[in-house]
PDB file of C-alpha atoms in Angstrom:
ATOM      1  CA  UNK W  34      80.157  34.589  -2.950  1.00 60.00           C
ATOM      2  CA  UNK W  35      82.390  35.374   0.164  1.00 55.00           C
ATOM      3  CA  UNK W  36      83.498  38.225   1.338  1.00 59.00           C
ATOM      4  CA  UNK W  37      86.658  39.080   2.807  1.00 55.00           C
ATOM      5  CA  UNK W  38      86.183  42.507   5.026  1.00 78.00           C
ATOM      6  CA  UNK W  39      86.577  41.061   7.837  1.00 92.00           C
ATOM      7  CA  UNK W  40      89.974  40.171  10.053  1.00 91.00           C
ATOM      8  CA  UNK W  41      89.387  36.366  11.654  1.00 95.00           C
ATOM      9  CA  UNK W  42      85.826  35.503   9.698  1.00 97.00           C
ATOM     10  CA  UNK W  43      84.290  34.446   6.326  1.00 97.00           C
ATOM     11  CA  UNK W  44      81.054  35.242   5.346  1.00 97.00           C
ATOM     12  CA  UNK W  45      79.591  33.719   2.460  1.00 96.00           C
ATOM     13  CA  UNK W  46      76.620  34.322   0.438  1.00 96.00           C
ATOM     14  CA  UNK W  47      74.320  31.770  -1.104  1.00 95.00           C
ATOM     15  CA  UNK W  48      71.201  32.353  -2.076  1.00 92.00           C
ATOM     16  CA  UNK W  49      68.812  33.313   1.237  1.00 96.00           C
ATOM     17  CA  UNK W  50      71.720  31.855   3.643  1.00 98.00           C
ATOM     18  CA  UNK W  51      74.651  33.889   4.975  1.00 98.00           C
ATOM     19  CA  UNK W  52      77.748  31.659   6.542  1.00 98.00           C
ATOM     20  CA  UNK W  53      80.005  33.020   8.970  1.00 98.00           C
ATOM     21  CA  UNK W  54      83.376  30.908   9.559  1.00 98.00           C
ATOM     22  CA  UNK W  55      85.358  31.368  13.081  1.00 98.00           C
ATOM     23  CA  UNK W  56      88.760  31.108  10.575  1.00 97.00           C
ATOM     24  CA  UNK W  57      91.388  30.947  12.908  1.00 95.00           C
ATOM     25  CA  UNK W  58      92.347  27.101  12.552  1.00 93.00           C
ATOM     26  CA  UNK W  59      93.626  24.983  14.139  1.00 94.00           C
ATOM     27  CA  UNK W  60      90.347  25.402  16.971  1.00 96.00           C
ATOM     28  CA  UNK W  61      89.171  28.959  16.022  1.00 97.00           C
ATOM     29  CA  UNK W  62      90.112  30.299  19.427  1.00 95.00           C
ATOM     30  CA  UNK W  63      88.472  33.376  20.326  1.00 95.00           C
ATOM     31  CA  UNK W  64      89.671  36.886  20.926  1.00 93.00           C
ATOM     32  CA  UNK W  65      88.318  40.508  21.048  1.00 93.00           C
ATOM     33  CA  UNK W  66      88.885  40.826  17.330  1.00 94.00           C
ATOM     34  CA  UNK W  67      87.012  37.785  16.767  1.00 96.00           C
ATOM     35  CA  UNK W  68      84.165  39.056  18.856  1.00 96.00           C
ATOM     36  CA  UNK W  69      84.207  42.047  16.870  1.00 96.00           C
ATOM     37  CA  UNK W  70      84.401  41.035  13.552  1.00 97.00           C
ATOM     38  CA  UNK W  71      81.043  38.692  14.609  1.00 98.00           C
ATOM     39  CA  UNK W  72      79.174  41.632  15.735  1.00 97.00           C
ATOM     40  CA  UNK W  73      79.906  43.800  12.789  1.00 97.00           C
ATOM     41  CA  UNK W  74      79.155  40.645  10.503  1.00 97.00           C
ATOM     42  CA  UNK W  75      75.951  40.635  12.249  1.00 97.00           C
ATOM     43  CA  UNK W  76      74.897  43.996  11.880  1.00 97.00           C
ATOM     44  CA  UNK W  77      75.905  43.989   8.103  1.00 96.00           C
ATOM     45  CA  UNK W  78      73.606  40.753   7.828  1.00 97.00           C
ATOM     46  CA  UNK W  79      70.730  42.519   9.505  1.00 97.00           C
ATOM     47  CA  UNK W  80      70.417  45.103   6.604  1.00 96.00           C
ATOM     48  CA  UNK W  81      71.192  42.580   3.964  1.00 95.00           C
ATOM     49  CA  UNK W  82      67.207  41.640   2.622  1.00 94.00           C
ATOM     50  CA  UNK W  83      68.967  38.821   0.917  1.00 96.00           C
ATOM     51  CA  UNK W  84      69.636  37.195   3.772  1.00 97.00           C
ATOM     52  CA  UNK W  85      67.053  35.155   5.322  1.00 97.00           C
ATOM     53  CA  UNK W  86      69.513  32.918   7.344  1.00 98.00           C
ATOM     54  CA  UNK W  87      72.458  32.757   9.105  1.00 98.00           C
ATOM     55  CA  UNK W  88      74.942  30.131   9.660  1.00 98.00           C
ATOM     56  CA  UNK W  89      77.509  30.256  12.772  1.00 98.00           C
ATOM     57  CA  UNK W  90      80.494  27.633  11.987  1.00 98.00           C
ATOM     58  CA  UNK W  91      83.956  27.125  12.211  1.00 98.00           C
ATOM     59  CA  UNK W  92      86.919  26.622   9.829  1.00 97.00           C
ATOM     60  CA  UNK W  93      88.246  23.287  10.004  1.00 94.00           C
ATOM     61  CA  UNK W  94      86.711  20.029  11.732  1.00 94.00           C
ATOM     62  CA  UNK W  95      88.899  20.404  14.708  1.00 96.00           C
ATOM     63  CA  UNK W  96      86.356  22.444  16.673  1.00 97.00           C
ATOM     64  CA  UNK W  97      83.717  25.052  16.151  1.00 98.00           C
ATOM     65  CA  UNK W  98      85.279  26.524  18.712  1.00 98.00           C
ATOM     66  CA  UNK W  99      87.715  25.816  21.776  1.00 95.00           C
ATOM     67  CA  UNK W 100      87.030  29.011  23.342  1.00 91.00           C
ATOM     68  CA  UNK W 101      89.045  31.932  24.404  1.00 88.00           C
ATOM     69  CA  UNK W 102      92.578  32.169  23.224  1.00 87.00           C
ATOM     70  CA  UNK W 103      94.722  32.121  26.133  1.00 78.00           C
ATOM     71  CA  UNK W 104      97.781  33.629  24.754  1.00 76.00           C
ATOM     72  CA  UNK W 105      95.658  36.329  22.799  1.00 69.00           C
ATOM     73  CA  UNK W 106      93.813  37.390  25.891  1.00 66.00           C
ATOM     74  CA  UNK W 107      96.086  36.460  28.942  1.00 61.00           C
ATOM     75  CA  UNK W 108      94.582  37.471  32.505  1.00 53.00           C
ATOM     76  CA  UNK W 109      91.260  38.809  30.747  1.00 53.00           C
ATOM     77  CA  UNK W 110      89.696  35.807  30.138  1.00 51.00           C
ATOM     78  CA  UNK W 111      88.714  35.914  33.952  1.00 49.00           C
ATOM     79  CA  UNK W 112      89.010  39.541  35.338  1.00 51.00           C
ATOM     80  CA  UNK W 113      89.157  41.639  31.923  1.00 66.00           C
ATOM     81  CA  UNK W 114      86.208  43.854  31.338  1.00 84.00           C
ATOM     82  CA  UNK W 115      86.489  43.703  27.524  1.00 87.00           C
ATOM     83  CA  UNK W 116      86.378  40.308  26.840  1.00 90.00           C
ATOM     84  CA  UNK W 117      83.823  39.570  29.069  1.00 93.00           C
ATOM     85  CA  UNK W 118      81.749  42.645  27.091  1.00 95.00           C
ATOM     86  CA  UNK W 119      82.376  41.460  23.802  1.00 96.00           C
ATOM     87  CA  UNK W 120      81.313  38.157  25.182  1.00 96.00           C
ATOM     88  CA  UNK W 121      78.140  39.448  26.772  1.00 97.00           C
ATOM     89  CA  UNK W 122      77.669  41.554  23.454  1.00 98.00           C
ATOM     90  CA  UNK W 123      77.851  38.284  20.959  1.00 98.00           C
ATOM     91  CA  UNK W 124      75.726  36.347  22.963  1.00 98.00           C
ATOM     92  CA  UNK W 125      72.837  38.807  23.060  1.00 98.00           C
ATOM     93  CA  UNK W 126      73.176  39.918  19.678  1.00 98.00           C
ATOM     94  CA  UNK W 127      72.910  35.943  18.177  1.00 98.00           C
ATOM     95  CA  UNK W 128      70.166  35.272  20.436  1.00 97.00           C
ATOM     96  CA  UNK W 129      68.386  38.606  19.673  1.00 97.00           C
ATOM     97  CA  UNK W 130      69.553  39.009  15.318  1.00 98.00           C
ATOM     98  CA  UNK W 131      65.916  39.103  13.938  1.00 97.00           C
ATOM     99  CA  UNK W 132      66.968  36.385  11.568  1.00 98.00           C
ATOM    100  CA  UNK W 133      67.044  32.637  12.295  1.00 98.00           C
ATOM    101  CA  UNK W 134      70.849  31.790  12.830  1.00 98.00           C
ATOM    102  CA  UNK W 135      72.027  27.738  13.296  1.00 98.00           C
ATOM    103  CA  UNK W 136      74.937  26.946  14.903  1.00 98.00           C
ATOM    104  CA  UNK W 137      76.789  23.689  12.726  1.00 98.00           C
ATOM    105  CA  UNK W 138      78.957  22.377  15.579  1.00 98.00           C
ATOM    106  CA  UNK W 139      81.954  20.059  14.729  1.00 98.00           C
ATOM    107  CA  UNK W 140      84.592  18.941  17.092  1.00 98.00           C
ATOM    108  CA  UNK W 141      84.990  20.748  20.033  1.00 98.00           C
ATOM    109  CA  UNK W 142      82.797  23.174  21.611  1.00 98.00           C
ATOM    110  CA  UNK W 143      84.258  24.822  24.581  1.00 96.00           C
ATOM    111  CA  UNK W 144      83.751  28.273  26.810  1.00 93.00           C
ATOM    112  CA  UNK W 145      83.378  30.923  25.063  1.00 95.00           C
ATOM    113  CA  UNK W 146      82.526  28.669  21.934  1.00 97.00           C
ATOM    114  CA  UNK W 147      80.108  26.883  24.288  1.00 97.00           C
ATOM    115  CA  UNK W 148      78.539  30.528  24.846  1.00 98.00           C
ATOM    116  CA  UNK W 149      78.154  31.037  21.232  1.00 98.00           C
ATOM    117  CA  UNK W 150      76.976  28.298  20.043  1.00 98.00           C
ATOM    118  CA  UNK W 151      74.333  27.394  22.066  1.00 98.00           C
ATOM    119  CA  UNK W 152      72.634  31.118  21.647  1.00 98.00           C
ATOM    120  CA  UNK W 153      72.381  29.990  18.357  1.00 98.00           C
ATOM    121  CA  UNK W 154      68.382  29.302  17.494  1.00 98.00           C
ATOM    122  CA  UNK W 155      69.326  26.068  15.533  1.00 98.00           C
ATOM    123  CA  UNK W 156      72.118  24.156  16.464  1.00 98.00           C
ATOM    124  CA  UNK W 157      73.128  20.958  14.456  1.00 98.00           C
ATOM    125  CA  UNK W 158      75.967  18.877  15.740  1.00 98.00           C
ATOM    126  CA  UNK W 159      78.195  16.776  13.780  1.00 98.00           C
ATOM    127  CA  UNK W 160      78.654  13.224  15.488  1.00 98.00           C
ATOM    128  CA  UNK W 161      82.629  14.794  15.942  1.00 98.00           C
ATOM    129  CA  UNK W 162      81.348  17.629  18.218  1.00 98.00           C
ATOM    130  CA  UNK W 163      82.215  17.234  22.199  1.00 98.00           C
ATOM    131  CA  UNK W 164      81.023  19.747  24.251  1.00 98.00           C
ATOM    132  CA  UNK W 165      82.291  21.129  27.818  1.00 95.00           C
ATOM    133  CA  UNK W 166      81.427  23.495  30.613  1.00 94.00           C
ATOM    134  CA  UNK W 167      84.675  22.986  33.386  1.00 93.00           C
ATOM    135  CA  UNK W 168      84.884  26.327  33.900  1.00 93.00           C
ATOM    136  CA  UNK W 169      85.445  25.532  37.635  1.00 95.00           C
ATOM    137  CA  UNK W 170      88.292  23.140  36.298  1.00 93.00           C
ATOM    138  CA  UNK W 171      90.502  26.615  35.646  1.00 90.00           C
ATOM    139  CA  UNK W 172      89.255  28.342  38.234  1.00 91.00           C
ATOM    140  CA  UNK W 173      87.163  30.529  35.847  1.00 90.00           C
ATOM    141  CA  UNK W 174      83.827  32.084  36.069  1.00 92.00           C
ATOM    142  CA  UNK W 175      81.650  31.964  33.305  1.00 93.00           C
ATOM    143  CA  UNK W 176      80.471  35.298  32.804  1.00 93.00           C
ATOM    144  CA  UNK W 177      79.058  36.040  29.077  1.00 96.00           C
ATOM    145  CA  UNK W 178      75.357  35.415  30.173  1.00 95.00           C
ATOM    146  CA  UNK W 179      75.032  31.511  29.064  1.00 97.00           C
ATOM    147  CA  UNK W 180      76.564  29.170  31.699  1.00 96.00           C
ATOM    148  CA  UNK W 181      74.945  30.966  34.818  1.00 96.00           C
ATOM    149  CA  UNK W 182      72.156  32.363  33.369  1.00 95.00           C
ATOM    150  CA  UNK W 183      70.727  30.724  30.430  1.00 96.00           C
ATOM    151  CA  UNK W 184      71.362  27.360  30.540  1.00 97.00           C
ATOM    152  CA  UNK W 185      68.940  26.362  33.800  1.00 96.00           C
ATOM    153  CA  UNK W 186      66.271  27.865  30.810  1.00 95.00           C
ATOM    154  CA  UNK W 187      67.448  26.126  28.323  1.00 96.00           C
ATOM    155  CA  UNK W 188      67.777  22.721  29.909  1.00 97.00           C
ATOM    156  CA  UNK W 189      66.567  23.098  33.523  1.00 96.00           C
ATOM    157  CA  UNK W 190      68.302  23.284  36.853  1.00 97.00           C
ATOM    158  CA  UNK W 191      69.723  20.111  37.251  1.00 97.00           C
ATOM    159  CA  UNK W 192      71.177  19.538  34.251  1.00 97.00           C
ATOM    160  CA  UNK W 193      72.801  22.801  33.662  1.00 97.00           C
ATOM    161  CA  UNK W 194      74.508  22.206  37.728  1.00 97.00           C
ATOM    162  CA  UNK W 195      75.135  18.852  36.377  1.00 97.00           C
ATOM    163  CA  UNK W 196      77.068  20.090  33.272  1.00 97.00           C
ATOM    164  CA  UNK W 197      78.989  23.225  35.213  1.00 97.00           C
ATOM    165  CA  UNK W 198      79.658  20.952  38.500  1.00 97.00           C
ATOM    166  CA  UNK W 199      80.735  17.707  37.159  1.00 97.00           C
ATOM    167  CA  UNK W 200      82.875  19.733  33.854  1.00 95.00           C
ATOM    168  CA  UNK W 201      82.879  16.405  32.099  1.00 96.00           C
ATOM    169  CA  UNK W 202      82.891  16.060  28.075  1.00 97.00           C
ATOM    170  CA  UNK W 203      79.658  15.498  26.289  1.00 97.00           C
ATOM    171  CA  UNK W 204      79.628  13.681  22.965  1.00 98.00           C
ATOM    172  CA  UNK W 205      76.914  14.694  20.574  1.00 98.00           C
ATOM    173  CA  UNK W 206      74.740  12.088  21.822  1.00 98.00           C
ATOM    174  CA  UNK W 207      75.219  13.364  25.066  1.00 98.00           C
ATOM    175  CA  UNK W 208      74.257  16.427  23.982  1.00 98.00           C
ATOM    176  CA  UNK W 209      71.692  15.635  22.454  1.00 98.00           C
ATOM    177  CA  UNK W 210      69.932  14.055  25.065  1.00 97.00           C
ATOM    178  CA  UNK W 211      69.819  16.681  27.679  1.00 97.00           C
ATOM    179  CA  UNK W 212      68.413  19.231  25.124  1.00 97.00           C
ATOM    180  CA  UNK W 213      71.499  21.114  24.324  1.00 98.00           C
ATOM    181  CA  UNK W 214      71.173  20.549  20.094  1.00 98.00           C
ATOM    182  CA  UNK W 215      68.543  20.247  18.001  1.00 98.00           C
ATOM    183  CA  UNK W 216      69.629  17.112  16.125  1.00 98.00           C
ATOM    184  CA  UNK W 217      72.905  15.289  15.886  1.00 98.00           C
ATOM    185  CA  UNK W 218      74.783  13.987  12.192  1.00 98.00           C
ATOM    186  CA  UNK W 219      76.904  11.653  10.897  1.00 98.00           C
ATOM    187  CA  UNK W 220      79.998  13.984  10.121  1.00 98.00           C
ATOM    188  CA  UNK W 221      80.368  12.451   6.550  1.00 97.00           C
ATOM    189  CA  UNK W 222      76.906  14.051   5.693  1.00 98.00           C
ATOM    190  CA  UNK W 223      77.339  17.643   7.712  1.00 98.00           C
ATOM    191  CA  UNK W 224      77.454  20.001   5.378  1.00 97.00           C
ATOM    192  CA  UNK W 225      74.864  18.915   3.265  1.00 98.00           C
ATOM    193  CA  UNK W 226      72.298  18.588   6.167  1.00 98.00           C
ATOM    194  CA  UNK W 227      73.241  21.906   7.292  1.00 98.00           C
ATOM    195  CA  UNK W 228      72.790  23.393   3.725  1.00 98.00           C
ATOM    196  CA  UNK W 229      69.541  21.401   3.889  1.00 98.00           C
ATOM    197  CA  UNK W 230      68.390  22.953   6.755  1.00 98.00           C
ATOM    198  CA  UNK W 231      69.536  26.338   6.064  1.00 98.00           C
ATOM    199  CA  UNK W 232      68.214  26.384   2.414  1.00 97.00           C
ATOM    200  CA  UNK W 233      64.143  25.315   3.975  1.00 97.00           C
ATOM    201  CA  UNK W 234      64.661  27.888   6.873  1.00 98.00           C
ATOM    202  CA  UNK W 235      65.633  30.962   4.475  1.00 97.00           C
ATOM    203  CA  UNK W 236      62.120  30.098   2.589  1.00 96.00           C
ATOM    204  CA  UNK W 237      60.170  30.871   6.359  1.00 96.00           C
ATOM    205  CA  UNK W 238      58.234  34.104   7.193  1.00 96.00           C
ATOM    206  CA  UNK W 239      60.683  36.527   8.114  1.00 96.00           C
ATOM    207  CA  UNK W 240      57.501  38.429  10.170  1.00 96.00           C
ATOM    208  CA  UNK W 241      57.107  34.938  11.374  1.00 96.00           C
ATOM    209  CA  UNK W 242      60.394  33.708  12.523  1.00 97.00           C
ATOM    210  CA  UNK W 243      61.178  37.595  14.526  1.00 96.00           C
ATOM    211  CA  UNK W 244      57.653  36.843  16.377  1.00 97.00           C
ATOM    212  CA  UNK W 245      58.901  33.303  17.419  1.00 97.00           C
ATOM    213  CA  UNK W 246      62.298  34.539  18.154  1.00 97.00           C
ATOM    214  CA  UNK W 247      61.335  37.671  20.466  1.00 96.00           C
ATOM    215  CA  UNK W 248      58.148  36.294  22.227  1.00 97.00           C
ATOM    216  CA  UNK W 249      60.188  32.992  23.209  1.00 96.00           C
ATOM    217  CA  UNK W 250      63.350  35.219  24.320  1.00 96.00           C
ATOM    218  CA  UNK W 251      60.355  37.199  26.422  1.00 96.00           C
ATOM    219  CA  UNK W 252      59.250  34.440  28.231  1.00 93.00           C
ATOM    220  CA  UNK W 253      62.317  34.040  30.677  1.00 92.00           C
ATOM    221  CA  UNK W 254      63.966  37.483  29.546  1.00 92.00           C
ATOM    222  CA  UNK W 255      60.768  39.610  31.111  1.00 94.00           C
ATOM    223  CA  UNK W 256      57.492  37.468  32.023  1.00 94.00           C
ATOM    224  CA  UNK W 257      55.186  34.835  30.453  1.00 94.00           C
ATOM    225  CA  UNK W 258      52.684  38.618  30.543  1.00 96.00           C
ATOM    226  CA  UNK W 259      55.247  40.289  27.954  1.00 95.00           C
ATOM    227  CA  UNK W 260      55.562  37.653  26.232  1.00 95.00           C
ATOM    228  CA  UNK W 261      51.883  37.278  25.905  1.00 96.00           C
ATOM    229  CA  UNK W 262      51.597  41.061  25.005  1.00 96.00           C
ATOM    230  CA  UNK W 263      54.597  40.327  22.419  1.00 95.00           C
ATOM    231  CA  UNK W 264      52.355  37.872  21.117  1.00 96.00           C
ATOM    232  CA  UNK W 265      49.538  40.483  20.088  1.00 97.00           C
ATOM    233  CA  UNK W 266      51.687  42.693  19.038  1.00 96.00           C
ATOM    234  CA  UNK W 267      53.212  40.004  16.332  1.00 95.00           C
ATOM    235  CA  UNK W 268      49.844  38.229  15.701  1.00 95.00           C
ATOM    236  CA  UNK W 269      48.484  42.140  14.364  1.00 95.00           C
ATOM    237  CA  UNK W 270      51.357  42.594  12.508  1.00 94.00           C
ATOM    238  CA  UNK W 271      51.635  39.558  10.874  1.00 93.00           C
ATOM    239  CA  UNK W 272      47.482  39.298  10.292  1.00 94.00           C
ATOM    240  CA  UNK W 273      47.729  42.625   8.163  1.00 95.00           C
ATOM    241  CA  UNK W 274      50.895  41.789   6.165  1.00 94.00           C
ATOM    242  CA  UNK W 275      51.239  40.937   2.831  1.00 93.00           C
ATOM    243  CA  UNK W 276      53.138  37.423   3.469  1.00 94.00           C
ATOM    244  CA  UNK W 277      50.015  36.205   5.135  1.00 94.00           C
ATOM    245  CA  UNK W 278      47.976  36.908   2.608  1.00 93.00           C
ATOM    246  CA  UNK W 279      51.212  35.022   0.474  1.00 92.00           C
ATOM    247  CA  UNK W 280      51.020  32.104   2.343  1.00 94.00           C
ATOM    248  CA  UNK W 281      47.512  31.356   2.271  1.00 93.00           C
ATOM    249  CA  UNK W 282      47.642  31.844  -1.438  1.00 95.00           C
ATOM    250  CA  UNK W 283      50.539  29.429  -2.163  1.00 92.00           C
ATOM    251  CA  UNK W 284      48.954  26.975   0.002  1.00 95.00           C
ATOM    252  CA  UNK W 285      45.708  26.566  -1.812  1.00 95.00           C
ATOM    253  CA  UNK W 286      47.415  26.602  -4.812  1.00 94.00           C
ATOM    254  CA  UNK W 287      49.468  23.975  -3.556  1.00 94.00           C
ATOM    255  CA  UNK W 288      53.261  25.908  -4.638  1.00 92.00           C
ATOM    256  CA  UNK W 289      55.908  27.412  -2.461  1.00 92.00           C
ATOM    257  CA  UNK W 290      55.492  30.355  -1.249  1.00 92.00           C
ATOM    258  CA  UNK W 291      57.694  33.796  -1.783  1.00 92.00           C
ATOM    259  CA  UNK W 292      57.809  35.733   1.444  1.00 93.00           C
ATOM    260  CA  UNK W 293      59.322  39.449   1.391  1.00 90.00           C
ATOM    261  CA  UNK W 294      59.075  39.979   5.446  1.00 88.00           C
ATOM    262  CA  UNK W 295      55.947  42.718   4.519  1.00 89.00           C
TER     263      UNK W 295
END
């Protein structure tokens, strides 16, 4: 089922998993609209108990996304306010949406696109996708809260000043190797991995999965002590809740089990 309330995004509904498509082909540049029509996607997805999981793509095989539209957004794109909010916004909103949400990254990943995609929690790369961070190639600053301050977590110091200083293109290979996706795939089989991986994810905990997602998030967002106090707070949560006593159920009966995030 897709829906079609939104301006310069599909969202489609199949069974636990929720896709959103960047549709503005040919590269799915972004604009304030764009950014909008995520975060209201996002919040609509948060209420929806249907959905378990979230998938962040883009239309086309082009790219996922080649980052902010210049013509769209002029002079913003490095002094604008807006933008740089609704950039800031996204970005905190994927990484803290108390559902699991993969990124499926084909062609090229760039900026803004870079931003979004790697906030992702999942992010499968077809063996199209090239990535790039040459913001100091356009005399730009990267300023949505990924390129100069994430990314030294994410992959440690010297690879993130490798990435930003050098501003070279990474294949998925690349990629791969200094910890920037999860897994990389041949493009002919894409869509059916990331269906694959979607489909097992939206059978997870959903107690589970916001515990991993906030305590993780914690440890570089506050201290490795909040985190540890997030921690508790999950682990007595999810030790009174109904989908423990779910899981441990379906496991000795050796079946799937049915989580309702209670």
């Amino acid at each position: 089922m897709v829906s079609a309330d939104y301006e310069t995004i599909l969202v489609d509904h199949r069974k636990g998993v929720a896709t959103i498509t960047l549709n503005r082909p040919p590269v799915n540049a972004l604009t304030p609209r764009v950014l909008e029509d995520i975060l209201s996607a996002l919040d609509d997805l948060e209420k929806r108990a249907e959905t378990r999981c979230v998938v962040l793509t883009g239309s086309g095989t082009k790219a996922f996304c080649a980052g902010a539209d210049l013509k769209a957004v002029g002079d913003g794109v490095g002094t604008g306010t807006q933008f740089r909010d609704l950039g800031r916004a996204v970005v905190d909103r994927l990484e803290t949406f108390p559902k699991p949400i993969i990124s499926a990254l084909r062609g090229w990943c760039i900026g803004g696109g870079f931003a979004i995609g790697m906030a992702c929690d999942v992010r499968l790369a077809s063996t199209t996708a090239v990535f790039r961070t040459g913001d100091a190639y356009l005399g730009v600053i990267p300023s949505w809260g990924m390129s100069l301050t994430r990314l030294t977590h994410f992959i440690g110091r010297n690879r993130a000043l490798d990435l930003l200083i050098l501003g070279e293109d990474l294949n998925a290979e690349a990629a791969l190797g200094v910890g920037l996706v999860t897994r990389v795939v041949p493009d002919e089989s894409f869509e059916t991995e990331v269906a694959q991986v979607a489909d097992r994810v939206a059978t997870g905990s959903p107690i589970t999965f916001r515990a991993i997602k906030e305590t993780i998030r914690a440890q570089y967002a506050f201290s490795p002590a909040a985190a540890q106090a997030l921690e508790t707070h999950w682990a007595e949560i999810g030790g009174a809740s109904e989908d423990l006593k779910e899981g441990i159920a379906a496991f000795r009966e050796k079946r799937a089990p049915v989580f309702r995030g209670r």
